[in-house]
């Protein structure tokens, strides 16, 4: 996708400091942090919304979760707790149409969210 900011990061046309990079996904710090630790993990392959995933994407989604939980441990928030969030479409708050997993932690989270 030519206009997708995450695809441009994957391609290297937008330079970014990666906190995670493997065959399946990339992790970066969120520039609009909502918690002391706020990172985004997204697949290297463009998938606009969760509505587009299929059975073949199980391993990819697992890779996102593993990358985020590893980074939670590296950031010393795993024991105190963290939140993982994926938004799907406008009403849920999705603003970048390339699926991504938010890792939030380093503070007490409220419930219910939103």
PDB file of C-alpha atoms in Angstrom:
ATOM      1  CA  UNK A   1       0.000   0.000   0.000  1.00  0.00           C
ATOM      2  CA  UNK A   2       1.645   3.206  -1.190  1.00  0.00           C
ATOM      3  CA  UNK A   3      -0.051   5.543   1.296  1.00  0.00           C
ATOM      4  CA  UNK A   4       0.205   3.345   4.415  1.00  0.00           C
ATOM      5  CA  UNK A   5       2.571   4.832   7.001  1.00  0.00           C
ATOM      6  CA  UNK A   6       3.361   1.421   8.539  1.00  0.00           C
ATOM      7  CA  UNK A   7       4.128  -0.064   5.107  1.00  0.00           C
ATOM      8  CA  UNK A   8       6.515   2.848   4.518  1.00  0.00           C
ATOM      9  CA  UNK A   9       8.217   2.101   7.837  1.00  0.00           C
ATOM     10  CA  UNK A  10       8.575  -1.566   6.891  1.00  0.00           C
ATOM     11  CA  UNK A  11       9.998  -0.594   3.481  1.00  0.00           C
ATOM     12  CA  UNK A  12      12.418   1.879   5.063  1.00  0.00           C
ATOM     13  CA  UNK A  13      11.102   4.906   3.186  1.00  0.00           C
ATOM     14  CA  UNK A  14      10.144   6.415   6.549  1.00  0.00           C
ATOM     15  CA  UNK A  15      13.040   5.957   8.975  1.00  0.00           C
ATOM     16  CA  UNK A  16      11.993   4.784  12.415  1.00  0.00           C
ATOM     17  CA  UNK A  17      13.717   3.527  15.545  1.00  0.00           C
ATOM     18  CA  UNK A  18      12.517  -0.057  15.832  1.00  0.00           C
ATOM     19  CA  UNK A  19      12.181  -1.720  19.226  1.00  0.00           C
ATOM     20  CA  UNK A  20      11.398  -5.040  17.550  1.00  0.00           C
ATOM     21  CA  UNK A  21      12.029  -6.431  14.067  1.00  0.00           C
ATOM     22  CA  UNK A  22      11.634 -10.034  12.924  1.00  0.00           C
ATOM     23  CA  UNK A  23      10.389 -11.866   9.826  1.00  0.00           C
ATOM     24  CA  UNK A  24       6.734 -11.243  10.715  1.00  0.00           C
ATOM     25  CA  UNK A  25       6.449  -7.896  12.474  1.00  0.00           C
ATOM     26  CA  UNK A  26       7.912  -4.592  13.610  1.00  0.00           C
ATOM     27  CA  UNK A  27       7.618  -2.773  16.928  1.00  0.00           C
ATOM     28  CA  UNK A  28       7.967   0.967  17.524  1.00  0.00           C
ATOM     29  CA  UNK A  29       7.230   3.492  20.265  1.00  0.00           C
ATOM     30  CA  UNK A  30       3.882   5.242  19.811  1.00  0.00           C
ATOM     31  CA  UNK A  31       4.470   8.935  19.088  1.00  0.00           C
ATOM     32  CA  UNK A  32       1.175   9.756  20.832  1.00  0.00           C
ATOM     33  CA  UNK A  33       1.855   7.801  24.028  1.00  0.00           C
ATOM     34  CA  UNK A  34      -1.104   7.228  26.340  1.00  0.00           C
ATOM     35  CA  UNK A  35       0.970   5.542  29.063  1.00  0.00           C
ATOM     36  CA  UNK A  36       4.596   5.590  30.238  1.00  0.00           C
ATOM     37  CA  UNK A  37       5.142   2.535  28.022  1.00  0.00           C
ATOM     38  CA  UNK A  38       3.164   2.669  24.779  1.00  0.00           C
ATOM     39  CA  UNK A  39       4.432   0.655  21.849  1.00  0.00           C
ATOM     40  CA  UNK A  40       2.896  -0.514  18.576  1.00  0.00           C
ATOM     41  CA  UNK A  41       3.495  -3.879  16.935  1.00  0.00           C
ATOM     42  CA  UNK A  42       2.374  -4.406  13.349  1.00  0.00           C
ATOM     43  CA  UNK A  43       2.830  -7.051  10.672  1.00  0.00           C
ATOM     44  CA  UNK A  44       5.169  -6.469   7.772  1.00  0.00           C
ATOM     45  CA  UNK A  45       2.383  -7.571   5.445  1.00  0.00           C
ATOM     46  CA  UNK A  46      -0.375  -5.023   4.928  1.00  0.00           C
ATOM     47  CA  UNK A  47      -3.711  -6.002   6.445  1.00  0.00           C
ATOM     48  CA  UNK A  48      -6.026  -3.009   6.782  1.00  0.00           C
ATOM     49  CA  UNK A  49      -8.386  -4.230   9.541  1.00  0.00           C
ATOM     50  CA  UNK A  50      -9.033  -7.255  11.703  1.00  0.00           C
ATOM     51  CA  UNK A  51     -12.025  -7.955   9.476  1.00  0.00           C
ATOM     52  CA  UNK A  52      -9.547  -9.042   6.784  1.00  0.00           C
ATOM     53  CA  UNK A  53      -7.681 -11.682   8.771  1.00  0.00           C
ATOM     54  CA  UNK A  54      -8.193 -15.361   8.152  1.00  0.00           C
ATOM     55  CA  UNK A  55      -7.220 -18.715   9.583  1.00  0.00           C
ATOM     56  CA  UNK A  56      -3.915 -18.406   7.739  1.00  0.00           C
ATOM     57  CA  UNK A  57      -3.061 -15.387   9.930  1.00  0.00           C
ATOM     58  CA  UNK A  58      -3.061 -17.248  13.269  1.00  0.00           C
ATOM     59  CA  UNK A  59       0.729 -17.468  13.391  1.00  0.00           C
ATOM     60  CA  UNK A  60       1.105 -13.810  12.438  1.00  0.00           C
ATOM     61  CA  UNK A  61      -1.241 -12.693  15.225  1.00  0.00           C
ATOM     62  CA  UNK A  62       0.647 -14.917  17.653  1.00  0.00           C
ATOM     63  CA  UNK A  63       3.895 -13.245  16.568  1.00  0.00           C
ATOM     64  CA  UNK A  64       2.452  -9.829  17.395  1.00  0.00           C
ATOM     65  CA  UNK A  65       1.390 -11.022  20.868  1.00  0.00           C
ATOM     66  CA  UNK A  66       4.755 -12.643  21.580  1.00  0.00           C
ATOM     67  CA  UNK A  67       6.685  -9.567  20.454  1.00  0.00           C
ATOM     68  CA  UNK A  68       4.551  -7.305  22.651  1.00  0.00           C
ATOM     69  CA  UNK A  69       4.802  -9.498  25.743  1.00  0.00           C
ATOM     70  CA  UNK A  70       8.578  -9.798  25.309  1.00  0.00           C
ATOM     71  CA  UNK A  71       8.829  -6.026  25.148  1.00  0.00           C
ATOM     72  CA  UNK A  72       6.643  -5.732  28.258  1.00  0.00           C
ATOM     73  CA  UNK A  73       9.199  -7.884  30.089  1.00  0.00           C
ATOM     74  CA  UNK A  74      12.105  -5.842  28.707  1.00  0.00           C
ATOM     75  CA  UNK A  75      10.325  -2.657  29.864  1.00  0.00           C
ATOM     76  CA  UNK A  76       9.808  -4.017  33.398  1.00  0.00           C
ATOM     77  CA  UNK A  77       6.014  -3.786  33.238  1.00  0.00           C
ATOM     78  CA  UNK A  78       5.182  -7.484  32.870  1.00  0.00           C
ATOM     79  CA  UNK A  79       4.870  -8.194  36.590  1.00  0.00           C
ATOM     80  CA  UNK A  80       2.882  -5.084  37.490  1.00  0.00           C
ATOM     81  CA  UNK A  81       0.630  -5.488  34.461  1.00  0.00           C
ATOM     82  CA  UNK A  82       0.029  -4.218  30.965  1.00  0.00           C
ATOM     83  CA  UNK A  83      -2.736  -3.966  28.401  1.00  0.00           C
ATOM     84  CA  UNK A  84      -2.791  -5.137  24.781  1.00  0.00           C
ATOM     85  CA  UNK A  85      -5.332  -3.471  22.480  1.00  0.00           C
ATOM     86  CA  UNK A  86      -6.286  -3.822  18.813  1.00  0.00           C
ATOM     87  CA  UNK A  87      -8.864  -1.418  17.390  1.00  0.00           C
ATOM     88  CA  UNK A  88     -10.978  -2.309  14.371  1.00  0.00           C
ATOM     89  CA  UNK A  89     -12.460   0.463  12.247  1.00  0.00           C
ATOM     90  CA  UNK A  90     -13.554   4.006  13.028  1.00  0.00           C
ATOM     91  CA  UNK A  91     -15.980   3.456  15.931  1.00  0.00           C
ATOM     92  CA  UNK A  92     -13.308   1.504  17.826  1.00  0.00           C
ATOM     93  CA  UNK A  93     -10.741   4.267  17.306  1.00  0.00           C
ATOM     94  CA  UNK A  94      -8.643   2.808  14.486  1.00  0.00           C
ATOM     95  CA  UNK A  95      -6.865   5.683  12.755  1.00  0.00           C
ATOM     96  CA  UNK A  96      -4.141   3.832  10.834  1.00  0.00           C
ATOM     97  CA  UNK A  97      -5.602   1.199   8.542  1.00  0.00           C
ATOM     98  CA  UNK A  98      -2.863  -1.387   8.946  1.00  0.00           C
ATOM     99  CA  UNK A  99      -3.568  -3.725  11.862  1.00  0.00           C
ATOM    100  CA  UNK A 100      -1.464  -3.018  14.915  1.00  0.00           C
ATOM    101  CA  UNK A 101      -1.313  -4.077  18.528  1.00  0.00           C
ATOM    102  CA  UNK A 102      -0.935  -1.437  21.240  1.00  0.00           C
ATOM    103  CA  UNK A 103       1.097  -2.331  24.335  1.00  0.00           C
ATOM    104  CA  UNK A 104       0.292   0.022  27.235  1.00  0.00           C
ATOM    105  CA  UNK A 105       1.737  -0.098  30.729  1.00  0.00           C
ATOM    106  CA  UNK A 106       3.646   1.636  33.449  1.00  0.00           C
ATOM    107  CA  UNK A 107       0.519   3.007  35.125  1.00  0.00           C
ATOM    108  CA  UNK A 108      -2.757   1.719  36.538  1.00  0.00           C
ATOM    109  CA  UNK A 109      -5.354   1.191  33.819  1.00  0.00           C
ATOM    110  CA  UNK A 110      -9.029   2.043  34.268  1.00  0.00           C
ATOM    111  CA  UNK A 111     -11.918  -0.271  33.421  1.00  0.00           C
ATOM    112  CA  UNK A 112     -14.013  -0.110  31.409  1.00  0.00           C
ATOM    113  CA  UNK A 113     -11.834   1.535  28.763  1.00  0.00           C
ATOM    114  CA  UNK A 114     -13.190   4.071  26.329  1.00  0.00           C
TER     115      UNK A 114
END
